[in-house]
Amino acid sequence: MLRRPLLALVLPLAALQFACGGDSEAPEATGDAMDSPAASASGMAMPTLAEAEALEVRNARLPMARTLTGGQPTPEQFAALEAAGIERFISLRPTSEDGAGWEEKRAAGGADFARIPIAGAEDLTRENVASFAALLDRDGEAPTMVYCASGNRAGALFALKAAWVDGMDPAAALELGREAGLTGLDEAVQELLGVSGR
């Protein structure tokens, strides 16, 4: 009965110890991690959804292999996620938003970092979606975290990329966006994709 609470405490502590220069060898992958849809065919490390949730990443989602979405990570979460295998972080927040803007300095010399500022529905443009797609395609196999304040903008860009760039059926693209965290921008994305309703 105590197993789950203990795991919830041990996982973030282990990840933070590894991030702060603890044991230089990564812990052996468990069956859970290996069976996860996030496990890469090439064997690249990737945190599971359970690990991201244990780190208390806001609204953490794993909508597709090697891709984590959610809210803004703290510097401690950023370090722990990097230690757990995230190689690329994409922020969709303008640097003017509270809690954003420190990542460029933190990522220097470490994980790959990029920012596409999406302030709201007006920034859901084909140009921004094309930039997002190009970033994802550049190192397609790299374990990635895409985030904003809550995961809403991440879901919006994934939906629009799926439809406009990848040629997915708009209704299916909308569902993918929702799986990735789309909430408040749902209506705007429906309009852009020419679909409606749930």
Coordinates of C-alpha atoms in Angstrom, one line a residue:
M1 CA 0.0 0.0 0.0
L2 CA 3.0 2.3 0.5
R3 CA 4.5 1.6 -2.8
R4 CA 3.0 4.4 -4.9
P5 CA 3.8 7.3 -2.4
L6 CA 7.3 6.0 -2.0
L7 CA 7.8 5.9 -5.7
A8 CA 6.5 9.4 -6.0
L9 CA 9.2 10.6 -3.6
V10 CA 12.0 8.4 -4.9
L11 CA 11.7 9.2 -8.6
P12 CA 12.2 13.0 -8.4
L13 CA 15.0 12.6 -5.9
A14 CA 16.8 10.1 -8.0
A15 CA 16.4 12.3 -11.1
L16 CA 17.6 15.4 -9.2
Q17 CA 20.6 13.5 -7.8
F18 CA 21.6 12.4 -11.3
A19 CA 21.1 16.0 -12.6
C20 CA 23.3 17.5 -9.9
G21 CA 26.3 15.3 -10.5
G22 CA 25.4 12.1 -8.6
D23 CA 26.2 8.7 -10.1
S24 CA 27.4 9.2 -13.7
E25 CA 25.7 6.0 -14.9
A26 CA 22.0 6.2 -15.7
P27 CA 19.9 3.7 -13.8
E28 CA 19.1 0.5 -15.6
A29 CA 15.8 0.8 -17.6
T30 CA 12.9 -1.0 -16.1
G31 CA 10.4 -3.0 -18.1
D32 CA 7.9 -0.1 -17.7
A33 CA 10.3 2.3 -19.4
M34 CA 11.2 -0.1 -22.2
D35 CA 7.6 -0.9 -23.0
S36 CA 6.6 2.8 -23.0
P37 CA 5.6 4.3 -26.3
A38 CA 8.3 6.9 -25.6
A39 CA 11.1 4.3 -25.8
S40 CA 13.1 5.0 -28.9
A41 CA 13.8 2.2 -31.4
S42 CA 17.5 3.3 -31.2
G43 CA 17.5 2.8 -27.4
M44 CA 17.6 6.6 -26.5
A45 CA 16.7 7.3 -23.0
M46 CA 13.3 9.1 -22.5
P47 CA 11.4 9.8 -19.3
T48 CA 8.1 8.0 -19.0
L49 CA 4.9 9.9 -18.3
A50 CA 5.0 8.5 -14.8
E51 CA 8.5 10.0 -14.2
A52 CA 7.4 13.4 -15.6
E53 CA 4.3 13.3 -13.3
A54 CA 6.5 12.3 -10.3
L55 CA 8.6 15.4 -11.1
E56 CA 5.3 17.4 -11.0
V57 CA 5.6 18.7 -14.5
R58 CA 2.3 20.6 -14.9
N59 CA -0.2 18.8 -17.2
A60 CA 2.5 16.3 -18.5
R61 CA 1.4 14.4 -21.6
L62 CA 3.1 11.9 -23.8
P63 CA 1.1 12.3 -27.1
M64 CA 3.6 10.5 -29.3
A65 CA 6.9 8.6 -29.1
R66 CA 9.9 10.6 -27.7
T67 CA 7.7 13.7 -27.2
L68 CA 6.6 15.1 -23.8
T69 CA 4.3 18.1 -23.6
G70 CA 3.2 20.2 -20.6
G71 CA 3.5 23.4 -18.7
Q72 CA 6.6 25.5 -18.0
P73 CA 9.3 23.4 -16.2
T74 CA 11.1 24.9 -13.3
P75 CA 14.9 25.1 -13.5
E76 CA 15.0 22.0 -11.2
Q77 CA 12.5 20.1 -13.4
F78 CA 14.5 21.2 -16.5
A79 CA 17.7 19.7 -15.1
A80 CA 15.9 16.5 -14.0
L81 CA 14.2 16.0 -17.4
E82 CA 17.5 16.6 -19.2
A83 CA 19.2 14.0 -16.9
A84 CA 16.4 11.6 -17.6
G85 CA 17.0 11.8 -21.4
I86 CA 15.3 14.9 -22.8
E87 CA 17.7 16.3 -25.4
R88 CA 15.7 19.1 -26.9
F89 CA 13.3 21.7 -25.3
I90 CA 11.0 23.9 -27.3
S91 CA 9.3 26.7 -25.5
L92 CA 6.2 28.3 -27.0
R93 CA 6.2 31.2 -24.4
P94 CA 7.3 34.7 -25.1
T95 CA 10.2 35.8 -22.8
S96 CA 7.9 38.5 -21.5
E97 CA 5.7 35.9 -19.7
D98 CA 6.2 35.3 -16.0
G99 CA 8.6 32.5 -15.4
A100 CA 10.0 32.4 -19.0
G101 CA 13.2 33.7 -20.5
W102 CA 15.8 32.0 -18.3
E103 CA 16.1 28.8 -20.4
E104 CA 18.4 30.1 -23.1
K105 CA 21.2 30.7 -20.6
R106 CA 20.4 27.4 -18.7
A107 CA 20.5 25.4 -21.9
A108 CA 23.8 26.8 -23.2
G109 CA 26.3 24.0 -23.6
G110 CA 23.6 21.4 -22.6
A111 CA 20.3 20.4 -24.1
D112 CA 19.2 21.9 -27.4
F113 CA 16.8 24.8 -26.8
A114 CA 14.5 26.8 -29.1
R115 CA 11.7 29.3 -28.6
I116 CA 8.7 30.1 -30.8
P117 CA 6.7 32.8 -29.0
I118 CA 3.0 32.0 -29.2
A119 CA 1.1 34.6 -27.2
G120 CA -2.3 33.6 -28.3
A121 CA -4.6 32.6 -31.2
E122 CA -3.2 35.4 -33.4
D123 CA 0.1 33.6 -33.4
L124 CA -1.3 30.3 -34.7
T125 CA 0.0 31.1 -38.2
R126 CA 1.2 28.9 -41.0
E127 CA 4.6 30.5 -40.7
N128 CA 4.9 29.6 -37.0
V129 CA 3.6 26.1 -37.6
A130 CA 6.2 25.6 -40.4
S131 CA 9.0 26.8 -38.0
F132 CA 7.7 24.4 -35.4
A133 CA 7.7 21.5 -37.9
A134 CA 11.2 22.4 -39.0
L135 CA 12.5 22.3 -35.4
L136 CA 10.9 18.9 -34.9
D137 CA 12.3 17.5 -38.2
R138 CA 15.8 18.8 -37.6
D139 CA 16.6 16.0 -35.1
G140 CA 13.6 13.9 -35.5
E141 CA 14.7 11.1 -33.1
A142 CA 15.8 13.4 -30.3
P143 CA 13.7 13.0 -27.1
T144 CA 11.9 16.3 -26.9
M145 CA 9.8 18.4 -24.5
V146 CA 7.4 21.0 -26.0
Y147 CA 5.9 23.3 -23.4
C148 CA 4.1 26.6 -22.8
A149 CA 2.4 27.7 -19.5
S150 CA -0.1 24.7 -19.4
G151 CA 0.4 22.6 -22.6
N152 CA -2.5 24.4 -24.4
R153 CA -0.3 26.1 -27.0
A154 CA 1.7 22.9 -27.4
G155 CA -1.4 21.0 -28.3
A156 CA -2.5 23.7 -30.7
L157 CA 0.8 23.6 -32.6
F158 CA 0.8 19.8 -32.8
A159 CA -2.8 19.8 -34.1
L160 CA -2.0 22.4 -36.8
K161 CA 1.3 20.8 -37.8
A162 CA -0.5 17.4 -38.1
A163 CA -3.0 18.9 -40.5
W164 CA -1.1 21.5 -42.4
V165 CA 2.3 19.9 -42.6
D166 CA 1.8 16.2 -42.2
G167 CA -1.5 16.0 -44.2
M168 CA -3.5 14.3 -41.3
D169 CA -7.3 14.4 -41.5
P170 CA -8.3 17.6 -39.6
A171 CA -10.6 15.8 -37.1
A172 CA -7.8 13.4 -36.3
A173 CA -5.3 16.3 -36.0
L174 CA -7.6 18.0 -33.6
E175 CA -7.8 14.9 -31.4
L176 CA -3.9 14.7 -31.5
G177 CA -3.8 18.3 -30.3
R178 CA -6.1 17.5 -27.4
E179 CA -4.0 14.5 -26.4
A180 CA -1.0 16.9 -26.4
G181 CA -2.7 19.4 -24.1
L182 CA -5.0 21.6 -26.3
T183 CA -7.7 23.2 -24.2
G184 CA -8.3 27.0 -24.3
L185 CA -7.3 27.4 -27.9
D186 CA -9.5 24.5 -29.0
E187 CA -12.1 26.7 -30.7
A188 CA -9.5 28.7 -32.5
V189 CA -7.9 25.5 -33.8
Q190 CA -11.2 24.1 -34.9
E191 CA -11.8 27.2 -36.9
L192 CA -8.4 27.1 -38.5
L193 CA -8.8 23.4 -39.4
G194 CA -12.4 23.8 -40.5
V195 CA -13.9 21.3 -38.1
S196 CA -16.3 21.7 -35.2
G197 CA -17.6 20.0 -32.1
R198 CA -16.2 17.3 -29.9

